[in-house]
């Protein structure tokens, strides 16, 4: 039973709930409210958050060998991803440093996996590059690339230096002594925060190594 409300002068007021549905729709339309029974289509939701990888993706990429991390480019920054390199047991320290560096270099040159590409990861390091140990008169922890460092793009050099600096290829202080083939002068490189944040515009800072 519907209760009627009396107003001033004894008039009866009809409650809003008792209005017919067609009349209610007219009133709503008059107030500028458009009713709809179909949800508005704003397009599909993003399939993957940029620079975010699932645990399964990470496990697939780093399931064999010694776990390491390399720096790829994502959203204009350097971002670490998990990889692995194989080093024979009993390898001498000097040889181990070169093998680790070569393994990291190979991983940097690999095309990112499909999940990584979907998440926005890329690399500027090109394949075919090799790394060797010191030449005579070089410091014992020096590394030499088959491509002169100055011939690399800023992003590729940043990827290499920052990856090496976080690995056994680096010196104890995290710096990396790197040069090119033959008699290319050696330089000591570092990977500061601003390079990781802007690898395409900021090259890793370096200082020359005297006597090389």
Short mmCIF file of C-alpha atoms in Angstrom, two decimals:
data_model
loop_
_atom_site.label_atom_id
_atom_site.label_comp_id
_atom_site.label_asym_id
_atom_site.label_seq_id
_atom_site.Cartn_x
_atom_site.Cartn_y
_atom_site.Cartn_z
CA UNK A 1 0.00 0.00 0.00
CA UNK A 2 1.39 3.41 -1.07
CA UNK A 3 1.42 6.11 1.60
CA UNK A 4 0.27 9.57 0.49
CA UNK A 5 1.82 12.68 1.98
CA UNK A 6 -0.34 15.68 2.71
CA UNK A 7 1.08 19.13 2.04
CA UNK A 8 -0.12 22.55 3.01
CA UNK A 9 -3.84 23.15 2.48
CA UNK A 10 -4.54 19.45 2.78
CA UNK A 11 -3.48 18.63 -0.81
CA UNK A 12 -2.19 15.19 -1.50
CA UNK A 13 1.33 14.75 -2.93
CA UNK A 14 2.08 11.77 -5.16
CA UNK A 15 5.46 10.19 -4.24
CA UNK A 16 8.11 9.89 -7.01
CA UNK A 17 8.08 6.13 -6.64
CA UNK A 18 4.51 5.99 -7.92
CA UNK A 19 5.34 7.73 -11.26
CA UNK A 20 5.10 5.52 -14.30
CA UNK A 21 8.33 4.42 -15.96
CA UNK A 22 7.67 6.32 -19.21
CA UNK A 23 7.10 9.54 -17.29
CA UNK A 24 10.27 8.95 -15.26
CA UNK A 25 12.28 8.51 -18.45
CA UNK A 26 10.90 11.81 -19.78
CA UNK A 27 11.89 13.59 -16.58
CA UNK A 28 15.40 12.17 -16.71
CA UNK A 29 15.77 13.22 -20.33
CA UNK A 30 14.65 16.70 -19.43
CA UNK A 31 17.43 16.90 -16.83
CA UNK A 32 20.08 16.12 -19.45
CA UNK A 33 20.63 12.52 -18.26
CA UNK A 34 20.75 10.06 -21.11
CA UNK A 35 19.90 6.52 -20.19
CA UNK A 36 21.54 3.58 -21.94
CA UNK A 37 21.45 -0.17 -21.61
CA UNK A 38 24.71 -0.75 -23.54
CA UNK A 39 28.10 -0.13 -21.81
CA UNK A 40 30.24 2.52 -23.50
CA UNK A 41 33.13 1.00 -25.48
CA UNK A 42 36.42 2.71 -24.61
CA UNK A 43 38.50 0.20 -26.56
CA UNK A 44 40.46 -2.81 -25.31
CA UNK A 45 42.50 -2.58 -22.14
CA UNK A 46 46.29 -2.54 -22.52
CA UNK A 47 47.58 -6.12 -22.81
CA UNK A 48 50.78 -5.49 -20.81
CA UNK A 49 52.12 -2.81 -18.52
CA UNK A 50 55.22 -1.18 -20.11
CA UNK A 51 58.52 -2.56 -18.77
CA UNK A 52 56.72 -5.16 -16.63
CA UNK A 53 57.49 -8.86 -17.02
CA UNK A 54 55.69 -11.73 -15.34
CA UNK A 55 57.52 -14.26 -13.19
CA UNK A 56 57.10 -16.89 -15.89
CA UNK A 57 58.76 -14.63 -18.48
CA UNK A 58 61.72 -14.00 -16.17
CA UNK A 59 62.17 -17.70 -15.34
CA UNK A 60 62.19 -18.64 -19.01
CA UNK A 61 65.00 -16.19 -19.78
CA UNK A 62 67.30 -17.12 -16.90
CA UNK A 63 66.82 -20.84 -16.39
CA UNK A 64 70.31 -22.07 -17.37
CA UNK A 65 73.87 -21.13 -16.46
CA UNK A 66 75.13 -18.51 -14.03
CA UNK A 67 72.42 -15.89 -13.31
CA UNK A 68 73.35 -12.40 -14.51
CA UNK A 69 71.55 -9.19 -15.39
CA UNK A 70 71.84 -7.10 -18.53
CA UNK A 71 70.51 -3.65 -19.31
CA UNK A 72 67.95 -3.30 -22.09
CA UNK A 73 66.18 -0.13 -23.20
CA UNK A 74 62.58 0.41 -22.17
CA UNK A 75 60.60 3.66 -22.06
CA UNK A 76 63.79 5.56 -22.89
CA UNK A 77 65.68 4.19 -19.86
CA UNK A 78 68.01 1.32 -19.05
CA UNK A 79 66.18 -1.48 -17.28
CA UNK A 80 67.68 -4.74 -16.01
CA UNK A 81 66.45 -8.13 -17.18
CA UNK A 82 67.60 -11.55 -16.01
CA UNK A 83 69.84 -13.68 -18.18
CA UNK A 84 72.47 -16.39 -17.70
CA UNK A 85 75.97 -17.14 -19.00
CA UNK A 86 77.92 -20.39 -19.02
CA UNK A 87 81.41 -20.41 -17.50
CA UNK A 88 83.40 -23.67 -17.24
CA UNK A 89 84.32 -24.72 -13.72
CA UNK A 90 87.88 -23.97 -12.68
CA UNK A 91 88.33 -21.08 -15.13
CA UNK A 92 91.16 -18.73 -14.13
CA UNK A 93 90.12 -15.26 -12.95
CA UNK A 94 91.53 -13.37 -15.93
CA UNK A 95 89.92 -15.71 -18.44
CA UNK A 96 86.70 -15.75 -16.44
CA UNK A 97 86.43 -11.95 -16.68
CA UNK A 98 86.63 -12.12 -20.48
CA UNK A 99 84.18 -15.03 -20.75
CA UNK A 100 81.66 -13.22 -18.56
CA UNK A 101 82.05 -10.06 -20.64
CA UNK A 102 81.55 -11.99 -23.90
CA UNK A 103 78.52 -13.79 -22.51
CA UNK A 104 76.97 -10.50 -21.44
CA UNK A 105 77.75 -8.94 -24.81
CA UNK A 106 76.06 -11.85 -26.61
CA UNK A 107 72.97 -11.51 -24.41
CA UNK A 108 72.78 -7.78 -25.09
CA UNK A 109 72.91 -8.44 -28.83
CA UNK A 110 70.11 -11.03 -28.71
CA UNK A 111 66.70 -9.90 -29.91
CA UNK A 112 64.46 -9.52 -26.83
CA UNK A 113 61.96 -12.32 -26.33
CA UNK A 114 58.36 -11.92 -27.48
CA UNK A 115 57.09 -11.08 -23.95
CA UNK A 116 59.91 -8.54 -23.57
CA UNK A 117 59.08 -6.94 -26.91
CA UNK A 118 55.42 -6.76 -25.91
CA UNK A 119 56.49 -5.01 -22.70
CA UNK A 120 58.51 -2.46 -24.70
CA UNK A 121 62.08 -3.76 -24.36
CA UNK A 122 64.64 -3.13 -27.12
CA UNK A 123 68.42 -3.25 -27.52
CA UNK A 124 70.81 -1.04 -29.44
CA UNK A 125 73.71 -3.51 -29.27
CA UNK A 126 74.33 -5.26 -32.58
CA UNK A 127 75.51 -8.83 -33.03
CA UNK A 128 78.93 -9.97 -34.18
CA UNK A 129 80.91 -7.97 -31.62
CA UNK A 130 83.56 -9.75 -29.58
CA UNK A 131 85.53 -8.85 -26.48
CA UNK A 132 89.09 -9.86 -25.59
CA UNK A 133 91.43 -9.45 -22.67
CA UNK A 134 94.28 -6.97 -22.20
CA UNK A 135 97.07 -6.45 -24.69
CA UNK A 136 100.70 -6.15 -23.55
CA UNK A 137 101.13 -3.07 -21.33
CA UNK A 138 97.35 -2.88 -20.72
CA UNK A 139 96.06 -3.10 -17.12
CA UNK A 140 95.24 -6.71 -16.26
CA UNK A 141 91.53 -5.95 -15.87
CA UNK A 142 91.21 -4.16 -19.24
CA UNK A 143 88.75 -5.33 -21.90
CA UNK A 144 88.93 -4.63 -25.62
CA UNK A 145 85.98 -4.69 -28.00
CA UNK A 146 86.27 -5.64 -31.65
CA UNK A 147 84.46 -2.35 -32.36
CA UNK A 148 85.96 0.91 -31.03
CA UNK A 149 83.71 2.24 -28.25
CA UNK A 150 83.52 5.66 -29.91
CA UNK A 151 81.91 4.04 -32.96
CA UNK A 152 78.97 2.74 -30.92
CA UNK A 153 75.75 4.63 -30.39
CA UNK A 154 75.34 6.34 -27.04
CA UNK A 155 72.64 3.84 -26.06
CA UNK A 156 74.68 0.78 -27.07
CA UNK A 157 77.73 2.00 -25.15
CA UNK A 158 75.57 2.74 -22.11
CA UNK A 159 74.06 -0.75 -22.25
CA UNK A 160 77.49 -2.36 -22.42
CA UNK A 161 79.16 -0.24 -19.72
CA UNK A 162 76.24 -0.46 -17.29
CA UNK A 163 75.92 -4.21 -17.83
CA UNK A 164 79.66 -4.80 -17.36
CA UNK A 165 79.79 -2.53 -14.29
CA UNK A 166 77.29 -4.75 -12.46
CA UNK A 167 79.19 -7.95 -13.21
CA UNK A 168 82.47 -9.81 -12.74
CA UNK A 169 83.75 -7.97 -15.82
CA UNK A 170 84.11 -4.76 -13.81
CA UNK A 171 86.89 -3.60 -11.55
CA UNK A 172 86.44 -3.69 -7.78
CA UNK A 173 85.08 -0.13 -7.77
CA UNK A 174 82.52 -0.87 -10.51
CA UNK A 175 84.35 1.00 -13.24
CA UNK A 176 85.08 -0.65 -16.59
CA UNK A 177 88.37 -0.28 -18.49
CA UNK A 178 87.43 -0.59 -22.13
CA UNK A 179 89.09 0.00 -25.46
CA UNK A 180 88.83 -1.01 -29.07
CA UNK A 181 90.99 -3.34 -31.15
CA UNK A 182 94.69 -2.96 -31.80
CA UNK A 183 96.21 0.15 -30.22
CA UNK A 184 92.98 2.02 -29.51
CA UNK A 185 93.55 3.97 -26.26
CA UNK A 186 91.87 2.59 -23.16
CA UNK A 187 89.44 4.58 -21.06
CA UNK A 188 87.86 3.97 -17.67
CA UNK A 189 84.05 4.16 -17.92
CA UNK A 190 81.36 4.56 -15.28
CA UNK A 191 77.58 4.13 -15.24
CA UNK A 192 75.97 6.93 -13.18
CA UNK A 193 72.25 7.35 -12.58
CA UNK A 194 71.74 10.01 -15.25
CA UNK A 195 73.12 7.68 -17.93
CA UNK A 196 70.72 4.93 -16.87
CA UNK A 197 67.86 7.40 -17.06
CA UNK A 198 68.83 8.89 -20.45
CA UNK A 199 71.06 6.44 -22.36
CA UNK A 200 70.22 7.84 -25.79
CA UNK A 201 71.33 11.37 -24.92
CA UNK A 202 74.01 10.83 -22.24
CA UNK A 203 77.11 8.73 -22.89
CA UNK A 204 78.90 7.01 -20.01
CA UNK A 205 81.56 9.36 -18.60
CA UNK A 206 85.13 8.19 -19.03
CA UNK A 207 88.71 9.14 -18.28
CA UNK A 208 91.80 8.11 -20.25
CA UNK A 209 94.11 5.43 -18.91
CA UNK A 210 97.67 6.71 -18.91
CA UNK A 211 100.37 4.67 -20.58
CA UNK A 212 98.08 3.02 -23.13
#
